Tab-separated table of C-alpha atoms in Angstrom:
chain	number	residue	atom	x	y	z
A	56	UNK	CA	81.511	150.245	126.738
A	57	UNK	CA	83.148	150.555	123.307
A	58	UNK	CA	83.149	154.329	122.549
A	59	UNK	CA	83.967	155.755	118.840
A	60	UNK	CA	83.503	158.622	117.658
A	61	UNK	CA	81.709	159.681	114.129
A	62	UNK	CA	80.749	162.175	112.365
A	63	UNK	CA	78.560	163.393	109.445
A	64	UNK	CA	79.610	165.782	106.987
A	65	UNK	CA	76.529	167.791	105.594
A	66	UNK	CA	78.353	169.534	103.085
A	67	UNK	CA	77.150	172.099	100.116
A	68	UNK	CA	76.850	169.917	96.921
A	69	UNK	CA	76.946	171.661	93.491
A	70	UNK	CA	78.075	171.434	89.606
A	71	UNK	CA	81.220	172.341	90.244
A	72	UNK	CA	82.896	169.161	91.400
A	73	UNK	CA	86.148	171.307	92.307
A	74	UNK	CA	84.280	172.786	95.009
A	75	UNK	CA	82.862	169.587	95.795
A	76	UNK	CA	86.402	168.336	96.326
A	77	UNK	CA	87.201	171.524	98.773
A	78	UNK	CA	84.157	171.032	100.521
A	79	UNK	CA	85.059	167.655	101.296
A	80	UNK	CA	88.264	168.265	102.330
A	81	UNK	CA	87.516	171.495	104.472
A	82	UNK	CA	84.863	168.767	106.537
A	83	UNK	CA	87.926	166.502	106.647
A	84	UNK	CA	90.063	169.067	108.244
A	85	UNK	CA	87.488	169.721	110.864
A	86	UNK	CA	86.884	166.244	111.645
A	87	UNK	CA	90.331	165.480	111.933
A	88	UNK	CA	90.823	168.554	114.635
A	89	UNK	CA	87.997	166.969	116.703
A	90	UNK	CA	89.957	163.263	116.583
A	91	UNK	CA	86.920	162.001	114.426
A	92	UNK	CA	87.635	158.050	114.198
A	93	UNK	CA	84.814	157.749	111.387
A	94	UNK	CA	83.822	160.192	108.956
A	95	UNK	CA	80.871	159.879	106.504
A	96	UNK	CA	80.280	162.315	103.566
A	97	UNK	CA	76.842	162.536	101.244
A	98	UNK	CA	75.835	160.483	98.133
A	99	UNK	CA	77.674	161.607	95.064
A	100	UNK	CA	79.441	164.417	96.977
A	101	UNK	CA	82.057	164.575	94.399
A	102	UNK	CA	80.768	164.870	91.174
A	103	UNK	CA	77.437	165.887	92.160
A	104	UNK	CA	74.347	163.695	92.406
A	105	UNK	CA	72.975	163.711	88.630
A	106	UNK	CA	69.936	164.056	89.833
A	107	UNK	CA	68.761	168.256	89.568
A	108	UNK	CA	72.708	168.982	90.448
A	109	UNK	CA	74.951	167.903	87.621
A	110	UNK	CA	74.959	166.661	84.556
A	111	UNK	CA	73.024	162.953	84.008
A	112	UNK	CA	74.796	161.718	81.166
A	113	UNK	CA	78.044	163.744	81.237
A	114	UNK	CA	81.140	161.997	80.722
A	115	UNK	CA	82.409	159.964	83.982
A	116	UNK	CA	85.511	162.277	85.280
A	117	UNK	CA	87.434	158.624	85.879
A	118	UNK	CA	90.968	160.743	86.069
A	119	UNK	CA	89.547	163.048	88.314
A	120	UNK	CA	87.853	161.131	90.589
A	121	UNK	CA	90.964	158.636	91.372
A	122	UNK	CA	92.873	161.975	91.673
A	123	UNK	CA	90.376	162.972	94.372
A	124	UNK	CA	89.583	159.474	95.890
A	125	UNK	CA	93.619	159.327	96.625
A	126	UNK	CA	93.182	162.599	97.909
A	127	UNK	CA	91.057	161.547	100.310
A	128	UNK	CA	92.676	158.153	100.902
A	129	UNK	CA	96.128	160.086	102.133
A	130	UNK	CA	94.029	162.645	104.547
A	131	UNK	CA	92.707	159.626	105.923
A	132	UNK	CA	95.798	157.866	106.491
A	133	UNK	CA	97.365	161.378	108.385
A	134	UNK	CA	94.388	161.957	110.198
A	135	UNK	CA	94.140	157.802	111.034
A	136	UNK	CA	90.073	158.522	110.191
A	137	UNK	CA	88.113	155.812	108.229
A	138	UNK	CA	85.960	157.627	105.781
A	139	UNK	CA	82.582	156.730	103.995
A	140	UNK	CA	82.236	158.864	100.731
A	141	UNK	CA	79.558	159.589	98.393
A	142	UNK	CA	81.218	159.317	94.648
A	143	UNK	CA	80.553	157.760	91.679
A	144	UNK	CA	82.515	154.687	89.727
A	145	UNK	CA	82.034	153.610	86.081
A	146	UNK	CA	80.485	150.803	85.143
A	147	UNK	CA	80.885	148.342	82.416
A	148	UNK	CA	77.690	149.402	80.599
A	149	UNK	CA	79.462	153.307	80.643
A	150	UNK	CA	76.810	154.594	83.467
A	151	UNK	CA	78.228	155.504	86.539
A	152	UNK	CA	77.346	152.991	89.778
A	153	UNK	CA	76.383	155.676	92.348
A	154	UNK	CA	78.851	154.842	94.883
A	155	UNK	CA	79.972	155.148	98.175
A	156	UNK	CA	84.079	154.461	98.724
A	157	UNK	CA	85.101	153.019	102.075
A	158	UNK	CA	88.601	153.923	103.271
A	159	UNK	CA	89.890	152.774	106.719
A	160	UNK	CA	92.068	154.505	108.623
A	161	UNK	CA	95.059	153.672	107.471
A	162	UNK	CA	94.269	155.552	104.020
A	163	UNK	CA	94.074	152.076	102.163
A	164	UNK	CA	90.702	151.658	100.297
A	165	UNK	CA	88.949	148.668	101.331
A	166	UNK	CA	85.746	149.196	98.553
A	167	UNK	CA	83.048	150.622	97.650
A	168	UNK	CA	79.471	149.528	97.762
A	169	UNK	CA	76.779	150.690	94.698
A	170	UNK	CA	73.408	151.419	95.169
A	171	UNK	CA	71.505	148.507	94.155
A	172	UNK	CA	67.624	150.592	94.307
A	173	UNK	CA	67.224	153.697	91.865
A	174	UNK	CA	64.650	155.858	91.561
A	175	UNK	CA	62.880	156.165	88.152
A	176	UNK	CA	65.484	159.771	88.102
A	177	UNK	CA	68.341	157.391	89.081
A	178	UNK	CA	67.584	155.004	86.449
A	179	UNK	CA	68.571	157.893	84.000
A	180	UNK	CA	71.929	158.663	85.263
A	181	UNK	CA	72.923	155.222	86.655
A	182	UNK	CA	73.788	151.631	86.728
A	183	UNK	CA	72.284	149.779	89.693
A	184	UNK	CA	74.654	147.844	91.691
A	185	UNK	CA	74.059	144.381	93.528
A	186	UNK	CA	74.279	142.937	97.032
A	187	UNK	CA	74.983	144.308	100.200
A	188	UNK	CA	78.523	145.583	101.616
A	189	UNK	CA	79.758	145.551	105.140
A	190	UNK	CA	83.210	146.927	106.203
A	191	UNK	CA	85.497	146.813	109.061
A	192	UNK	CA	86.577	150.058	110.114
A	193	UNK	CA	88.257	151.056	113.189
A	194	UNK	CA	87.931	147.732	114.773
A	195	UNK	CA	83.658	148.022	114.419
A	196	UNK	CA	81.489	146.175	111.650
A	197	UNK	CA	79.559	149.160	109.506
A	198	UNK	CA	77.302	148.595	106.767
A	199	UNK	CA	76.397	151.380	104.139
A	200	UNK	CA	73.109	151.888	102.368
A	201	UNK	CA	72.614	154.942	100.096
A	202	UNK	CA	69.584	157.308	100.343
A	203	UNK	CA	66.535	155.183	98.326
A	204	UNK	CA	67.309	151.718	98.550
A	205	UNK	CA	68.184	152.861	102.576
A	206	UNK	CA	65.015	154.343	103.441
A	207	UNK	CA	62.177	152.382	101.339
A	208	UNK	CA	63.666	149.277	101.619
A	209	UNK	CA	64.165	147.936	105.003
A	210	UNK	CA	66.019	144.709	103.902
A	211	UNK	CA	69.176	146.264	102.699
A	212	UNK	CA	69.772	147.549	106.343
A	213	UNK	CA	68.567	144.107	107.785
A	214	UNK	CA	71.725	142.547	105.166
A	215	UNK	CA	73.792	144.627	106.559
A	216	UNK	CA	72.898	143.929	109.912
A	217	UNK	CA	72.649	139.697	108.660
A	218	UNK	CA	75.812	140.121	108.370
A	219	UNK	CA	77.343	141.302	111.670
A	220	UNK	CA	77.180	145.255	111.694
A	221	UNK	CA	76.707	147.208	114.549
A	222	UNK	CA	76.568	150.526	112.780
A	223	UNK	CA	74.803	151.812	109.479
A	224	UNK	CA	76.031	154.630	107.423
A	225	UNK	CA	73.307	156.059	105.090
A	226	UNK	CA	75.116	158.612	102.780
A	227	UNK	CA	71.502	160.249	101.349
A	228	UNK	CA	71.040	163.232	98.904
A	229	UNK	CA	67.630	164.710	99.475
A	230	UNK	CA	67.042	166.806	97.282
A	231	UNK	CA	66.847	169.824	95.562
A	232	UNK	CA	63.077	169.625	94.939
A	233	UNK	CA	61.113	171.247	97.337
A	234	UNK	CA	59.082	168.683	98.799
A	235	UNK	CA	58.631	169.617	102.559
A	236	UNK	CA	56.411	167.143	103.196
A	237	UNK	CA	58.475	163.855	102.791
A	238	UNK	CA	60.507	165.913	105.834
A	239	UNK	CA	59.241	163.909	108.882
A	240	UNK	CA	58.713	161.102	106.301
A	241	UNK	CA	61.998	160.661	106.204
A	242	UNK	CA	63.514	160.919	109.541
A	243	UNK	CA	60.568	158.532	110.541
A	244	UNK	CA	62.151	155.710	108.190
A	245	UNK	CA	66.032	156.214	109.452
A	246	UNK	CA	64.736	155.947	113.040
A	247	UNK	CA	62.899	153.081	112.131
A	248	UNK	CA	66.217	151.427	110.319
A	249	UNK	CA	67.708	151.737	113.975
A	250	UNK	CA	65.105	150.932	116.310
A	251	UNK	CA	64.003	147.711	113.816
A	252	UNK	CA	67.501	146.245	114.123
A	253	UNK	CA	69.099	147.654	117.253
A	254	UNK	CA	72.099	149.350	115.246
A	255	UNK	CA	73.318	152.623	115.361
A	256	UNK	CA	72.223	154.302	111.912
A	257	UNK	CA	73.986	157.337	110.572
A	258	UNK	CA	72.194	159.068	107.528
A	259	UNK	CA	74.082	162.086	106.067
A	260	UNK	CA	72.554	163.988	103.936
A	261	UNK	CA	73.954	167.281	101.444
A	262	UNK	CA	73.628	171.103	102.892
A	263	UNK	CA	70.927	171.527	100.013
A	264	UNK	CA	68.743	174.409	98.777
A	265	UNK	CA	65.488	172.994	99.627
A	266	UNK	CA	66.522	169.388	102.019
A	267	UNK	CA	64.191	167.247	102.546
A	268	UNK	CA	66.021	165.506	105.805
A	269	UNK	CA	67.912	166.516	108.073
A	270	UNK	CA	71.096	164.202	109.013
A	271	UNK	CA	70.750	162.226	112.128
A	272	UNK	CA	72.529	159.887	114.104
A	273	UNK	CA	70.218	157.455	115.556
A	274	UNK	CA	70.703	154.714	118.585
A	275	UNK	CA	69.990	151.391	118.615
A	276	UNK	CA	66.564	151.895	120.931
A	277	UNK	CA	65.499	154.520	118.251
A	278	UNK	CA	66.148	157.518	119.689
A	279	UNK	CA	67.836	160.081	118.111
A	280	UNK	CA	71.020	160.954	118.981
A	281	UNK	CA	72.459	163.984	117.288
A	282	UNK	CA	71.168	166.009	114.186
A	283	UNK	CA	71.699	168.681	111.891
A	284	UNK	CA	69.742	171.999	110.890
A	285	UNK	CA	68.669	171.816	107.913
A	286	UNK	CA	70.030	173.854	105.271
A	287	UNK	CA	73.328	174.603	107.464
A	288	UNK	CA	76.606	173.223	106.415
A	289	UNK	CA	77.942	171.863	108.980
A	290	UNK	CA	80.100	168.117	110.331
A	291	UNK	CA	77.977	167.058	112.726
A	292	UNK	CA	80.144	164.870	115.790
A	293	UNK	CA	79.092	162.302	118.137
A	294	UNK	CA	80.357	159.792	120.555
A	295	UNK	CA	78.803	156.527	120.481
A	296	UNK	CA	78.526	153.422	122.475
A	297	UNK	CA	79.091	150.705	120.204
A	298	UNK	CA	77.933	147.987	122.666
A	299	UNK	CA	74.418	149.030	122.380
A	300	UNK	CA	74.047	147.518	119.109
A	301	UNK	CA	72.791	144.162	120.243
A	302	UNK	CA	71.093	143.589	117.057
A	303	UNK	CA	68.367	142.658	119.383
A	304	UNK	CA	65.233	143.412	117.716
A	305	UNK	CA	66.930	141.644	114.458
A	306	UNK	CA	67.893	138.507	115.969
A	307	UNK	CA	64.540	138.267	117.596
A	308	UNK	CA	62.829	138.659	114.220
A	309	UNK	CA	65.784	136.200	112.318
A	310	UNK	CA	65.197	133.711	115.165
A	311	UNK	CA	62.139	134.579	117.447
A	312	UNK	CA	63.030	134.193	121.207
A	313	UNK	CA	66.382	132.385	121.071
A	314	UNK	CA	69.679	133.219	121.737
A	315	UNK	CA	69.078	135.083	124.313
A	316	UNK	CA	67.028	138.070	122.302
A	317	UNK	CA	63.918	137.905	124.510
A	318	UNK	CA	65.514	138.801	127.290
A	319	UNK	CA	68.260	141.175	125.112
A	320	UNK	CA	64.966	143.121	123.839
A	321	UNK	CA	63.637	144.049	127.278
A	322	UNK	CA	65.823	147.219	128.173
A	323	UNK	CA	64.621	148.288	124.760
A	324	UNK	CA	60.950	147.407	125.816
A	325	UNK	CA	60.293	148.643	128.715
A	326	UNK	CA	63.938	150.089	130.193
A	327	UNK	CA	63.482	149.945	133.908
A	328	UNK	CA	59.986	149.990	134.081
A	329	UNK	CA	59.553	146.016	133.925
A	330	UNK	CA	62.032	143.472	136.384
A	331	UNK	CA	63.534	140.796	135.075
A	332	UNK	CA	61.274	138.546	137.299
A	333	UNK	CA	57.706	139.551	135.256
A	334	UNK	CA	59.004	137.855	132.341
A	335	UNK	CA	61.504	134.745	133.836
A	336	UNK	CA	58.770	132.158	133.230
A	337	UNK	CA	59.250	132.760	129.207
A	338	UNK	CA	63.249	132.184	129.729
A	339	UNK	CA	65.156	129.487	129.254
A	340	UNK	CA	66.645	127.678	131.558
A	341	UNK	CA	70.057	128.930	130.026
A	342	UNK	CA	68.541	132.425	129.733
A	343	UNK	CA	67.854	132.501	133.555
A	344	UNK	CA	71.147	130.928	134.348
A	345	UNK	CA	73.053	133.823	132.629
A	346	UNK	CA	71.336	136.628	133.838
A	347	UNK	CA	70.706	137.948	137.421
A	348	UNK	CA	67.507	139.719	139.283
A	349	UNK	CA	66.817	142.708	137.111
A	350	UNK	CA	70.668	142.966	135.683
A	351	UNK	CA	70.321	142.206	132.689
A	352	UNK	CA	66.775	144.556	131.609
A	353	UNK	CA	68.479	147.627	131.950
A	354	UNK	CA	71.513	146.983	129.753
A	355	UNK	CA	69.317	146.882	126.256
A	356	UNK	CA	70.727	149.828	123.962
């Protein structure tokens, strides 16, 4: 069992990116009190998502956001929390790339990934980004995805996952239109990300007027984990087992029923309703060799 703890900070987003900047650090404060080891914070949470919240073509704050990014970067390093924050970073064509910085817990900054999917409203305010972006963080592989390109396209997750990470962070802004209805829409695609792949997936989304998700921390068999209210700021804290991301489900799909992801899938199947003996006949010799009556069924995440 490989236990870390995370948490999500669903924060109040506005205009006024100097409140923005408290927020984040009041979440920081509270996460480092509770020996948070990973801390993830919403899309464009400094600035403000140009989208309904600030300005789409203002001027990129590049000063200001460095001065705030270091900010962040030194709490990190006292606290010895990795963090996972929503910002913005200008591009060559003078758009910003809406942006989520990694920092590990030594303070350093190991990157940032862009959103690489925008919405027709995105399109407006920025400059897609390209590829996907996994991190080491606290001795675990993460990926991020942000909001859109997280939860209508299920191959950024599955590139993520391609390339070895056992948890997803999904910094999300959604959204200041009242659109109730995309609600369970919504919390149906982030439990799909983790059930699909067999990942943890953390989705944090912004203490909003009118929020159209809740954020949730989901495990690897799809179940949901912990979760916010909606409309309540608050940094919601977990502990999670990092061994149950098996990647089962993904492996099984990359490679059908090799390397031992038949038999990896069946805890997330059928938990202990099924013994390994119904299904020995479709192992392989290997597969049989490795596992023992019924041991191995009840260990899927």
């Amino acid at each position: 069992m490989t236990e870390l703890r995370i948490a999500l900070a669903q924060t109040r987003q506005t205009a006024d990116r100097q409140d923005n900047h408290r927020a984040i650090l009041e979440a920081m404060d509270r996460a480092g009190e509770q020996d948070v080891r990973i801390l993830c914070f919403p899309e464009a949470q400094t600035f403000g998502y140009r989208v309904d919240i600030s300005e789409p073509t203002g001027t990129v704050p590049v000063a200001w956001l460095e001065d705030v990014h270091e900010d962040v970067a030194g709490r990190c390093a006292r606290f010895g929390m990795a963090c996972i924050l929503g910002t913005e970073v200008r591009s060559e064509g003078g758009k910003p790339y809406n942006s989520a910085l990694v920092i590990g817990e030594d303070g350093c900054i190991q990157g940032a990934h862009h959103k690489t999917m925008l919405t027709p409203l995105d399109a407006v305010a920025y400059e897609a980004g390209t590829g996907a972006h996994t991190f080491r963080l606290c001795g675990v592989t993460v990926g991020v995805v942000i909001c859109f390109e997280g939860l209508r396209f299920a191959g950024t997750t599955a590139e993520c996952v391609r390339r070895g990470a056992q948890v997803v962070f999904h910094p999300q802004n959604n959204t200041t239109r009242p659109n109730d209805w995309k609600i369970p829409l919504h919390h149906a695609m982030i439990v799909t990300r983790a059930a699909e792949n067999t990942v943890w997936f953390a989705s944090c989304n912004a203490c909003l007027p009118h929020q159209n998700s809740r954020s949730l921390i989901v495990a690897p068999d799809g179940r949901i984990h912990a979760q916010t209210e909606l409309k309540r700021e608050e940094v919601l804290v977990a502990d999670i087992d990092v061994d149950r991301a098996t990647r089962a489900m993904f492996r099984m799909g990359e490679q059908g029923p090799a390397a031992g992801a038949l038999e990896d899938s069946a805890g997330l199947l059928f938990a202990d309703t099924v013994k390994r003996e119904e299904y020995a006949g479709a192992l392989s010799e290997e597969d049989r060799r490795n596992g023992t009556d019924g041991s191995r069924v009840n260990e899927g995440g």
